PDB file of C-alpha atoms in Angstrom:
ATOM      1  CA  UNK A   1       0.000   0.000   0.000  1.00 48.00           C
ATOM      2  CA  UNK A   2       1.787   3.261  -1.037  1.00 54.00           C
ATOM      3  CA  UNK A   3      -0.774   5.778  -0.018  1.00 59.00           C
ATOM      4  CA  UNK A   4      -1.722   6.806   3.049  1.00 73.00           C
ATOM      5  CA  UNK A   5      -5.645   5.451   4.545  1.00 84.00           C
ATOM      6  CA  UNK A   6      -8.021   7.223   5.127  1.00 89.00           C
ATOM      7  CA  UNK A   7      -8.953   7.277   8.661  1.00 94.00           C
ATOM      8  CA  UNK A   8     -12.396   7.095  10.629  1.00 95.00           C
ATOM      9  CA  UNK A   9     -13.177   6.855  13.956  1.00 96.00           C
ATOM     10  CA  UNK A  10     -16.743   8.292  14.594  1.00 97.00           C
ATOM     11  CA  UNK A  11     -19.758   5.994  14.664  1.00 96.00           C
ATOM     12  CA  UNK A  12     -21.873   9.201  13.007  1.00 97.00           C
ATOM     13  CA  UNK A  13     -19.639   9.640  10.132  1.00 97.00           C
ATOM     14  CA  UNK A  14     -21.785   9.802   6.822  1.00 96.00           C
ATOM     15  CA  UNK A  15     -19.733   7.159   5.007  1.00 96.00           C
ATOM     16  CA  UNK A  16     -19.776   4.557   7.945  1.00 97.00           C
ATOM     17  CA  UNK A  17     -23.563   5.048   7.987  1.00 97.00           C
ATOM     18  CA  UNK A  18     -23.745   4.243   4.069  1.00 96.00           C
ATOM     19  CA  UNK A  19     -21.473   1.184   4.815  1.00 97.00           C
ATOM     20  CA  UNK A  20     -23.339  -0.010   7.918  1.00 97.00           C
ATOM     21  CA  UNK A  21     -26.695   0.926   5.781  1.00 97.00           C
ATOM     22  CA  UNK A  22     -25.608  -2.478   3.554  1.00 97.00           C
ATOM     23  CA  UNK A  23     -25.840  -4.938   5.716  1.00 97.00           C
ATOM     24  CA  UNK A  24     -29.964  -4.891   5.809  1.00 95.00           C
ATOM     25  CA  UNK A  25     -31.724  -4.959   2.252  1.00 94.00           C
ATOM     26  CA  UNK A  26     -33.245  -1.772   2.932  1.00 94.00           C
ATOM     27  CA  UNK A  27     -30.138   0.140   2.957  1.00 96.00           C
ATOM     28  CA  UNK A  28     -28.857  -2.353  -0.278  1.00 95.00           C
ATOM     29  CA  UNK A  29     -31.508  -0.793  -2.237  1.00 94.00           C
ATOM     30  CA  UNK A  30     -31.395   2.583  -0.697  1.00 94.00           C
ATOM     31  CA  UNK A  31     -27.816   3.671  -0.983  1.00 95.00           C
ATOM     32  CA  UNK A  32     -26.088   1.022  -3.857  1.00 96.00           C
ATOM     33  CA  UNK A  33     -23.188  -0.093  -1.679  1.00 97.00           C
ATOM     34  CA  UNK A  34     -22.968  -3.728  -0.302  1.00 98.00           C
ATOM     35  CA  UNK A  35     -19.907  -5.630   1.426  1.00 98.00           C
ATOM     36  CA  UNK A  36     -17.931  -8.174   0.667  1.00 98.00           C
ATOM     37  CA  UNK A  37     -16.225 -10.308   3.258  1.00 97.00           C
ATOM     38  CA  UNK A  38     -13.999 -13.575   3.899  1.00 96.00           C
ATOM     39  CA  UNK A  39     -10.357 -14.902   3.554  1.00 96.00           C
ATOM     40  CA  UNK A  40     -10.963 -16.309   0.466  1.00 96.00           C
ATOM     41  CA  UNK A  41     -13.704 -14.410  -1.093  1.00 97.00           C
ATOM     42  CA  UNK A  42     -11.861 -10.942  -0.820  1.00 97.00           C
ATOM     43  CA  UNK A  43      -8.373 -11.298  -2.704  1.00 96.00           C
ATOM     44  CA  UNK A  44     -10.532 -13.541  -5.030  1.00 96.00           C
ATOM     45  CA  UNK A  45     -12.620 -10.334  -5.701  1.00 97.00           C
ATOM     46  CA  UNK A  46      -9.899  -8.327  -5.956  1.00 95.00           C
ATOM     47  CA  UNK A  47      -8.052 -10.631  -8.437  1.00 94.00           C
ATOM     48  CA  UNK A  48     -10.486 -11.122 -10.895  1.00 95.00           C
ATOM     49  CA  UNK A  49     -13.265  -8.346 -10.189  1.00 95.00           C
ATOM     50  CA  UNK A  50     -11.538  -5.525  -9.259  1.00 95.00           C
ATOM     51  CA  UNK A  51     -13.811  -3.154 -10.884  1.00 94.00           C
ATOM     52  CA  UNK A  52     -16.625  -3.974  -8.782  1.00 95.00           C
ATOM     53  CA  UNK A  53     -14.914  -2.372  -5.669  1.00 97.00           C
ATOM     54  CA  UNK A  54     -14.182   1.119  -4.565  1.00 97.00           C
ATOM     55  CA  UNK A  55     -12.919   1.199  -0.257  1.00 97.00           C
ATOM     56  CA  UNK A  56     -11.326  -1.363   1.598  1.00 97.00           C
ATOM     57  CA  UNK A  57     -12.027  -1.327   4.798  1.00 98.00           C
ATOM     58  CA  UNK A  58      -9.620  -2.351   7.866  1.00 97.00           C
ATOM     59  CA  UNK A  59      -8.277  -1.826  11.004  1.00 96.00           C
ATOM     60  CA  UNK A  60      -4.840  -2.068  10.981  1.00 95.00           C
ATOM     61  CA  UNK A  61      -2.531  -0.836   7.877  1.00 94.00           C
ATOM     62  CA  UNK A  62       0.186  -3.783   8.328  1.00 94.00           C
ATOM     63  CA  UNK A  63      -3.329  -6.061   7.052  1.00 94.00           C
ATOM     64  CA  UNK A  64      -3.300  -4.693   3.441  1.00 94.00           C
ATOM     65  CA  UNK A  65       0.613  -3.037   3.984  1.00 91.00           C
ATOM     66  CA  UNK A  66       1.664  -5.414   1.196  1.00 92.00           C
ATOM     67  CA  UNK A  67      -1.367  -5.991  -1.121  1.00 92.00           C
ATOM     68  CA  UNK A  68      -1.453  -4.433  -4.355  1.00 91.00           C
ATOM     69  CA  UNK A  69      -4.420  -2.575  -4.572  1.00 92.00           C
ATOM     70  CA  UNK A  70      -6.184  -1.451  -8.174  1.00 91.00           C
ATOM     71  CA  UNK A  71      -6.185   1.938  -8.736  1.00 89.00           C
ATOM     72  CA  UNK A  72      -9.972   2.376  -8.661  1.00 91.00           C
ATOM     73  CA  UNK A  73     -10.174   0.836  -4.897  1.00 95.00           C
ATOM     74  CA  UNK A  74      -9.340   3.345  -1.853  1.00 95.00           C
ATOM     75  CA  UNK A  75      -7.977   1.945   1.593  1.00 96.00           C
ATOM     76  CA  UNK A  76     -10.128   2.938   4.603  1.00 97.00           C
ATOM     77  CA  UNK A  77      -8.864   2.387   7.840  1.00 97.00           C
ATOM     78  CA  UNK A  78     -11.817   2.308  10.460  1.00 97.00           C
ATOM     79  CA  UNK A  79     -11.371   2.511  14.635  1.00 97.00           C
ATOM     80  CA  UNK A  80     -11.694  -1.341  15.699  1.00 97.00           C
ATOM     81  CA  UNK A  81     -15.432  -0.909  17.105  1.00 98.00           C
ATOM     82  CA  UNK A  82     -16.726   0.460  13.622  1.00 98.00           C
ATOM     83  CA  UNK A  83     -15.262  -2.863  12.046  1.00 98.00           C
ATOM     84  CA  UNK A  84     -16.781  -5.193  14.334  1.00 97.00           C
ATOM     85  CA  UNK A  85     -19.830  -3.180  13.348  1.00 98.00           C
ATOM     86  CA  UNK A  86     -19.206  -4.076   9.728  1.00 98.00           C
ATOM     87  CA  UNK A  87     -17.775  -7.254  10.357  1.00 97.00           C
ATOM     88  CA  UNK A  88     -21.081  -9.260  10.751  1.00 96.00           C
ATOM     89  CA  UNK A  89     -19.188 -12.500   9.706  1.00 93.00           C
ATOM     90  CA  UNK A  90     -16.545 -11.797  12.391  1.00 95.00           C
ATOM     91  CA  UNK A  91     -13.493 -12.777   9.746  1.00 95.00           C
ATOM     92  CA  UNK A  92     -11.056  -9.511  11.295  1.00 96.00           C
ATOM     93  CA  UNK A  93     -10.628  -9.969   7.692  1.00 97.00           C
ATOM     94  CA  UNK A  94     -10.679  -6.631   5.655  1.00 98.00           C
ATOM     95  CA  UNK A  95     -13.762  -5.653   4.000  1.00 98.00           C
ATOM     96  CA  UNK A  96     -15.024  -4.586   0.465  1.00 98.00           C
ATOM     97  CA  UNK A  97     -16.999  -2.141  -0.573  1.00 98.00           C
ATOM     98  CA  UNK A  98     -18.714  -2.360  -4.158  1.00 97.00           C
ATOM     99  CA  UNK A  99     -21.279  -0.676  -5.646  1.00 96.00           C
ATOM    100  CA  UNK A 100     -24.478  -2.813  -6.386  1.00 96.00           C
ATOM    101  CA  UNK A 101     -24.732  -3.363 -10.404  1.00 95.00           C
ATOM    102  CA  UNK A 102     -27.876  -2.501 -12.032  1.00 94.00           C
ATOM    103  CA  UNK A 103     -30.386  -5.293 -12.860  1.00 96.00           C
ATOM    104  CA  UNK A 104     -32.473  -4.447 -15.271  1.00 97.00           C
ATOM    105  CA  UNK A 105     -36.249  -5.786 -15.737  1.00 97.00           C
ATOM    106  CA  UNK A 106     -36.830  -8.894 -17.528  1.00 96.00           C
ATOM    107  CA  UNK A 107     -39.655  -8.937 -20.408  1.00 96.00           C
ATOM    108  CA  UNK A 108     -40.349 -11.968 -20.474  1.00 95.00           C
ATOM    109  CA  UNK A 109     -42.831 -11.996 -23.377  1.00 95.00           C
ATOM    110  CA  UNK A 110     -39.733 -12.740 -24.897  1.00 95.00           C
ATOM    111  CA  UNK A 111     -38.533 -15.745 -25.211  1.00 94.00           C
ATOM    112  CA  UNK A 112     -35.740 -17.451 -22.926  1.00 94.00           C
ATOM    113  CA  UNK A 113     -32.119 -16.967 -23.793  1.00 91.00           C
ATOM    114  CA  UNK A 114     -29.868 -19.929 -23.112  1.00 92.00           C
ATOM    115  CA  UNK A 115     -30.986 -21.486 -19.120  1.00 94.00           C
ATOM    116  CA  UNK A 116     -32.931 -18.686 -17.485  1.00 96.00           C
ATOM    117  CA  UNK A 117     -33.800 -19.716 -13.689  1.00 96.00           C
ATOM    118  CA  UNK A 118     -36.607 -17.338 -12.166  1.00 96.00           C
ATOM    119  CA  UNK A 119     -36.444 -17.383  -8.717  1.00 94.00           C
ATOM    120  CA  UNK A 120     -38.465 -16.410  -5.618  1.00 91.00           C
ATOM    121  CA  UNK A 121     -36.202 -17.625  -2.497  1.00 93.00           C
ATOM    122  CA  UNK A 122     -36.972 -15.082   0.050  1.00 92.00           C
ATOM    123  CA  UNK A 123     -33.584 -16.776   2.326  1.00 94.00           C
ATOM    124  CA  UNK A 124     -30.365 -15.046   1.663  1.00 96.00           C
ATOM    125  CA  UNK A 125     -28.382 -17.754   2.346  1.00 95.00           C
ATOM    126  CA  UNK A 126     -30.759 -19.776   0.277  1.00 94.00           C
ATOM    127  CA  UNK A 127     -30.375 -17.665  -2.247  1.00 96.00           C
ATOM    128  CA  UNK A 128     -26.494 -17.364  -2.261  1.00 97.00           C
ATOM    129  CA  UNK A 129     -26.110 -21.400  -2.345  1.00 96.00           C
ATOM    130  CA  UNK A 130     -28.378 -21.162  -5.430  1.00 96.00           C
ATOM    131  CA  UNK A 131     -26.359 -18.675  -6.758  1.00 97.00           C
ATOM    132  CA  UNK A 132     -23.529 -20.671  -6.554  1.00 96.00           C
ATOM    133  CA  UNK A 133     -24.475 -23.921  -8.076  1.00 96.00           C
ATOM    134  CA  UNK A 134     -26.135 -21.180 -11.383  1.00 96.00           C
ATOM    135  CA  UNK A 135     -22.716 -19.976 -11.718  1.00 96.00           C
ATOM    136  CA  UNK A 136     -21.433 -23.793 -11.618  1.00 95.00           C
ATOM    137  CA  UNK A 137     -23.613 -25.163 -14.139  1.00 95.00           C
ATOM    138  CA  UNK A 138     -24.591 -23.004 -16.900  1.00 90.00           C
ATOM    139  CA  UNK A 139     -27.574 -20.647 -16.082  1.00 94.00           C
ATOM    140  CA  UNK A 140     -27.407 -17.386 -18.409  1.00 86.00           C
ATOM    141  CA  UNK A 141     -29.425 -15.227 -16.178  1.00 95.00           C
ATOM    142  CA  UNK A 142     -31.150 -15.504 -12.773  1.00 97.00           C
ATOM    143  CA  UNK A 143     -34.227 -13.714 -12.381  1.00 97.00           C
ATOM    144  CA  UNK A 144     -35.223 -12.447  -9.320  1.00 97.00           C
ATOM    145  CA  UNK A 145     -38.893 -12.151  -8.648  1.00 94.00           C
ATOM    146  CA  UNK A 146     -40.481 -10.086  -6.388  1.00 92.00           C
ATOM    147  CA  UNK A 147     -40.217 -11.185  -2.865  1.00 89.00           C
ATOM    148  CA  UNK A 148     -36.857 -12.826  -3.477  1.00 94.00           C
ATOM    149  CA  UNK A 149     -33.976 -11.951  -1.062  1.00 95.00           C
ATOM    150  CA  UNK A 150     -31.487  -9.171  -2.091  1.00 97.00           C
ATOM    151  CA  UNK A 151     -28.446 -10.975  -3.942  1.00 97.00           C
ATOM    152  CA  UNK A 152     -26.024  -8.981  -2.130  1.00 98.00           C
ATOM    153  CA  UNK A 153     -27.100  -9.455   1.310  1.00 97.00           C
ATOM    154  CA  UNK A 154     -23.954  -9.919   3.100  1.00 97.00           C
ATOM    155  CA  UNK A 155     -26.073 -13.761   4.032  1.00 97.00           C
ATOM    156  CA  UNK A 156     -26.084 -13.283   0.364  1.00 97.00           C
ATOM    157  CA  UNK A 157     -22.778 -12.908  -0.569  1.00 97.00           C
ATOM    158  CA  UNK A 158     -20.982 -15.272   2.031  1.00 96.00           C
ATOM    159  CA  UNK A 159     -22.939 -18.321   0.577  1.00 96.00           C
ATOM    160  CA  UNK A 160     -22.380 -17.673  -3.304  1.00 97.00           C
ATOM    161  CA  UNK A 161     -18.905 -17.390  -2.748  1.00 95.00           C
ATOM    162  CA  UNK A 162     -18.441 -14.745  -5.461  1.00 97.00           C
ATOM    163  CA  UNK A 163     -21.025 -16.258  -8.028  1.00 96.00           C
ATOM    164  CA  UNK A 164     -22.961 -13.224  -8.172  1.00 96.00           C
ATOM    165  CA  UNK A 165     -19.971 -11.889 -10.124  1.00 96.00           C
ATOM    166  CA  UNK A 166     -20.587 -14.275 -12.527  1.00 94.00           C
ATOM    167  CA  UNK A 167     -24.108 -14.193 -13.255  1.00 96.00           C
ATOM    168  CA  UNK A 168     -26.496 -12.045 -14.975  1.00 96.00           C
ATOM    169  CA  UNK A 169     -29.114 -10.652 -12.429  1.00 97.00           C
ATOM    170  CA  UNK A 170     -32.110  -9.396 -13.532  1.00 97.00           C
ATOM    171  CA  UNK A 171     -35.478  -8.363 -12.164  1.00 96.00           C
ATOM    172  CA  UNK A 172     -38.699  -9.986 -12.369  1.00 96.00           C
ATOM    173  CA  UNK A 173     -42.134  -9.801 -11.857  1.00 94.00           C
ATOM    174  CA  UNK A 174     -44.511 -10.932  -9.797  1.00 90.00           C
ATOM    175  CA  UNK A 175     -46.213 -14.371  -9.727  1.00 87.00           C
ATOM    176  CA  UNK A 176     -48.769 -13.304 -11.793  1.00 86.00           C
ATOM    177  CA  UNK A 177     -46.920 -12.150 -14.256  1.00 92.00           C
ATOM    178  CA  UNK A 178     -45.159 -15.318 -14.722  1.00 93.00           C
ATOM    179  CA  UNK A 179     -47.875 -17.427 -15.986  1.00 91.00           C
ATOM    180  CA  UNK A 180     -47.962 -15.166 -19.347  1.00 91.00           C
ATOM    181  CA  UNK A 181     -44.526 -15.630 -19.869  1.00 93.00           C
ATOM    182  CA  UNK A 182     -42.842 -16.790 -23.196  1.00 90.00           C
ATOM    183  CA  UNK A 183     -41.741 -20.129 -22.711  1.00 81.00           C
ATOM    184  CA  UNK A 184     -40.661 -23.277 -22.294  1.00 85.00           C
ATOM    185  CA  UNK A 185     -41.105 -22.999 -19.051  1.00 93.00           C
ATOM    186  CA  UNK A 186     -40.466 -25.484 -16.431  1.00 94.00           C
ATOM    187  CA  UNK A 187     -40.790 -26.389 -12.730  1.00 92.00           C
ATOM    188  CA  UNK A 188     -39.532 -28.789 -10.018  1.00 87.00           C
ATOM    189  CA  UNK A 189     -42.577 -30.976  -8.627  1.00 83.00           C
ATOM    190  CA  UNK A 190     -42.521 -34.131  -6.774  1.00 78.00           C
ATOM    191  CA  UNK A 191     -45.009 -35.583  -9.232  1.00 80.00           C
ATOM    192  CA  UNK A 192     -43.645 -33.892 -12.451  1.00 86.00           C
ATOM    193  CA  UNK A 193     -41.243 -35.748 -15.381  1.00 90.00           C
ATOM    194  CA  UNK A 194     -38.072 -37.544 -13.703  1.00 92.00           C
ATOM    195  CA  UNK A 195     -35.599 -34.809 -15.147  1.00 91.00           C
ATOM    196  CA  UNK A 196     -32.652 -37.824 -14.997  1.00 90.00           C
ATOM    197  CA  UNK A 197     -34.508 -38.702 -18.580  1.00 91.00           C
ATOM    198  CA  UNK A 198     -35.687 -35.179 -19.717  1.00 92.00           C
ATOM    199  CA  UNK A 199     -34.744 -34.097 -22.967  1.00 93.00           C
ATOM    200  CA  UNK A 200     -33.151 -30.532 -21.658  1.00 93.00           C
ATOM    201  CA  UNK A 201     -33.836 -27.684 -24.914  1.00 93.00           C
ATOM    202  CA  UNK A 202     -30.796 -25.527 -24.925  1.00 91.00           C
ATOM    203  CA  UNK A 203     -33.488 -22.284 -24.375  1.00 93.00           C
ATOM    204  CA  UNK A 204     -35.724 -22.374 -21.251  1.00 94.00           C
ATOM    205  CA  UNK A 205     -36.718 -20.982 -17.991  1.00 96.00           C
ATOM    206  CA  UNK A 206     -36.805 -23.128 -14.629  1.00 95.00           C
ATOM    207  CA  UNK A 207     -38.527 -22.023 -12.043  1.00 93.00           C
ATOM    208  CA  UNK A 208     -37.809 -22.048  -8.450  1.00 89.00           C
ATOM    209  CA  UNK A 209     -40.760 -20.865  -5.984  1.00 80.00           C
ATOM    210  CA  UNK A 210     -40.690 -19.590  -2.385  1.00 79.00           C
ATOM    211  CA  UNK A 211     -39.065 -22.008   0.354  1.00 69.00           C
ATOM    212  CA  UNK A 212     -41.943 -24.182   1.822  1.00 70.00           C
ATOM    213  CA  UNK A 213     -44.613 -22.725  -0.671  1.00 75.00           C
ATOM    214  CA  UNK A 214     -42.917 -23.946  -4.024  1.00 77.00           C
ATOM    215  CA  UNK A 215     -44.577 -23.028  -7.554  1.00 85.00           C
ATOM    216  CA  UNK A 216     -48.248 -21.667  -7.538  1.00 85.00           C
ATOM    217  CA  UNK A 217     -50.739 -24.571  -8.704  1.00 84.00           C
ATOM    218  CA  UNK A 218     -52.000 -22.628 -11.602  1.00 87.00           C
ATOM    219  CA  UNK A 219     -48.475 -21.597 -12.918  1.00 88.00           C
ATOM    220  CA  UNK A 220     -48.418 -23.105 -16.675  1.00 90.00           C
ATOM    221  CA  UNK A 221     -45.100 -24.860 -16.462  1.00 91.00           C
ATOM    222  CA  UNK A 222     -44.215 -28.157 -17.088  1.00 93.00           C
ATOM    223  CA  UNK A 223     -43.631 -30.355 -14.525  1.00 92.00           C
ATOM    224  CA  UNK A 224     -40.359 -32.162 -13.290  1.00 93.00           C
ATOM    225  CA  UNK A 225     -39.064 -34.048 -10.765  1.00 89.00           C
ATOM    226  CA  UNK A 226     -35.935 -35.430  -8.663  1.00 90.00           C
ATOM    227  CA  UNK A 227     -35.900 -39.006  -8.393  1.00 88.00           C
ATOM    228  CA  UNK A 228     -35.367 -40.376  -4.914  1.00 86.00           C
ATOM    229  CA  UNK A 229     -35.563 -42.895  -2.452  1.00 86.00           C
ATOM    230  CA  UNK A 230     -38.511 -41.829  -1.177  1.00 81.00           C
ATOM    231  CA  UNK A 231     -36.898 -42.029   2.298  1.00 88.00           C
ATOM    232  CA  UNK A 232     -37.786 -38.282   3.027  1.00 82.00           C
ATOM    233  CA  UNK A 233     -41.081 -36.025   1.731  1.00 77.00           C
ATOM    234  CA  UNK A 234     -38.822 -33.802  -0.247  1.00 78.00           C
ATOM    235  CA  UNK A 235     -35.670 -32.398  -1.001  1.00 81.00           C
ATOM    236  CA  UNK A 236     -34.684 -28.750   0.136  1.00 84.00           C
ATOM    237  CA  UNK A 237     -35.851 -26.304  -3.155  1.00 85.00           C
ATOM    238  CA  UNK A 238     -31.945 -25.333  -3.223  1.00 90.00           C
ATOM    239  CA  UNK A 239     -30.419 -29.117  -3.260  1.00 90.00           C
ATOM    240  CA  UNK A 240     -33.380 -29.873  -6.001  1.00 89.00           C
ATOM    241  CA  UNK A 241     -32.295 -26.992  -8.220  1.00 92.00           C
ATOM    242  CA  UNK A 242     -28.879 -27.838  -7.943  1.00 94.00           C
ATOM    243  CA  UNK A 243     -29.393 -31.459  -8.502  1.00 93.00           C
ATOM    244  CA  UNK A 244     -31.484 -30.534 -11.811  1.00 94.00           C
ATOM    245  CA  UNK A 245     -28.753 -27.912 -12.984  1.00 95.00           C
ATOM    246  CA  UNK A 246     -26.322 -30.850 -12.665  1.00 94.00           C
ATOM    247  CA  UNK A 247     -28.616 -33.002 -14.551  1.00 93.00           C
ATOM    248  CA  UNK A 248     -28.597 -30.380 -17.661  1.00 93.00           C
ATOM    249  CA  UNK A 249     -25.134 -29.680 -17.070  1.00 93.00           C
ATOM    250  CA  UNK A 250     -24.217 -33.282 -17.736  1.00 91.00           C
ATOM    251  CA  UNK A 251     -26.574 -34.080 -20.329  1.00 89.00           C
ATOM    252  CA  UNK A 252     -24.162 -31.205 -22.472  1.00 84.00           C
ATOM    253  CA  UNK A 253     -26.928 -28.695 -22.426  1.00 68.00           C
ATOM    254  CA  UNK A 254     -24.545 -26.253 -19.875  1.00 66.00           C
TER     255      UNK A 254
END
């Protein structure tokens, strides 16, 4: 580190406020600014998405004293109670700062683009492990419906592992909405297709509903489902989708 950090001690100072203002979605969508954290996740960031990121936030200089930070990303050194503050994770790691990317609105009267997987997990951390396996196996775009959790929820982040880098984000609609859209559309139910023999088309959207609620009855999509053993009732939505991303994936439709 060559220049100097800025330093900030005071609980009331306007940019700790924006920063602490990202750690509930409210503040996400607010003020634009979320936080990355974690050993690995960070100088993983900084590596390959440097752009993203404009503070880094610490406690101590000697943390960052031989890191070579991009131009674009400013050091911030904060009094040890304002990290802890930040620090929801507890890593004493430093901390990113990065500007929340736009996600544009989906029409989806058109029709799908490669694997599109609309999505209404209301979880963070559900969503980030989702996240994760999309970026793993092929999905194009995630689309976000309303009610879903903010994808860069720090819950959010620390589960996807950087995937939201990766991925197209986009808004969508509500429920509603859904039914009219373009197709082929698809869902996971425990009665639908076994997806181990499916046929995957290289253009679709898959569907994943609200944790404990799945996919409304009188949604239009075609039906599939994870064999099992039948041991338990049902998977969890995120281990199904993954398991059926996997399934495409392998089937050399990723």
């Amino acid at each position: 580190m060559s220049r100097p950090p800025l330093l900030i001690e005071s609980p009331q100072n306007p940019q700790f406020k924006l920063w602490e203002s990202a750690l509930e979605s409210r503040g996400l969508k607010k003020n634009g600014k979320f936080l990355l954290a974690g050993l690995k996740t960070v100088p993983e960031a900084l590596r390959h998405h440097s752009d993203r990121f404009e503070r880094i936030l610490f406690t101590d200089p000697a943390q960052i004293s031989s890191w070579r930070l991009p131009p674009g990303v400013e050091p911030v050194q904060l009094a040890p109670a304002l990290f802890r503050a930040l620090d929801v994770s507890g890593t004493g790691f430093p901390l990113l700062v990065g500007a929340v990317p736009k996600m544009p609105a989906i029409d989806l009267s058109q029709p799908p683009q490669g694997l599109e997987l609309l999505c209404a997990l209301g979880d963070p951390s559900n969503l980030g492990a989702l996240l994760r396996s999309a970026a793993s196996f092929g999905v194009s775009r995630v689309v976000l419906l309303e009610g879903a959790a903010h994808p860069f929820h720090p819950k959010c982040l620390r589960a996807a592992s950087n995937a939201q880098f990766a991925l197209t984000l986009l808004r969508g609609p509500r429920w509603s909405a859904v039914n009219e859209a373009a197709g082929p559309l698809y869902a996971l139910d425990g009665g639908g297709e076994d997806l181990t023999r499916f046929d995957w088309p290289a253009d679709m959207r898959l569907i994943l509903g609200e944790e404990g609620q799945g996919v409304p009855a009188d949604c239009p999509a075609i039906r599939l489902s994870v064999p099992t053993t039948g041991a338990v009732e049902s998977l969890n939505a995120t281990v199904a989708v993954s398991v059926a991303l996997f399934a495409r994936y392998a089937a050399g439709k990723g």
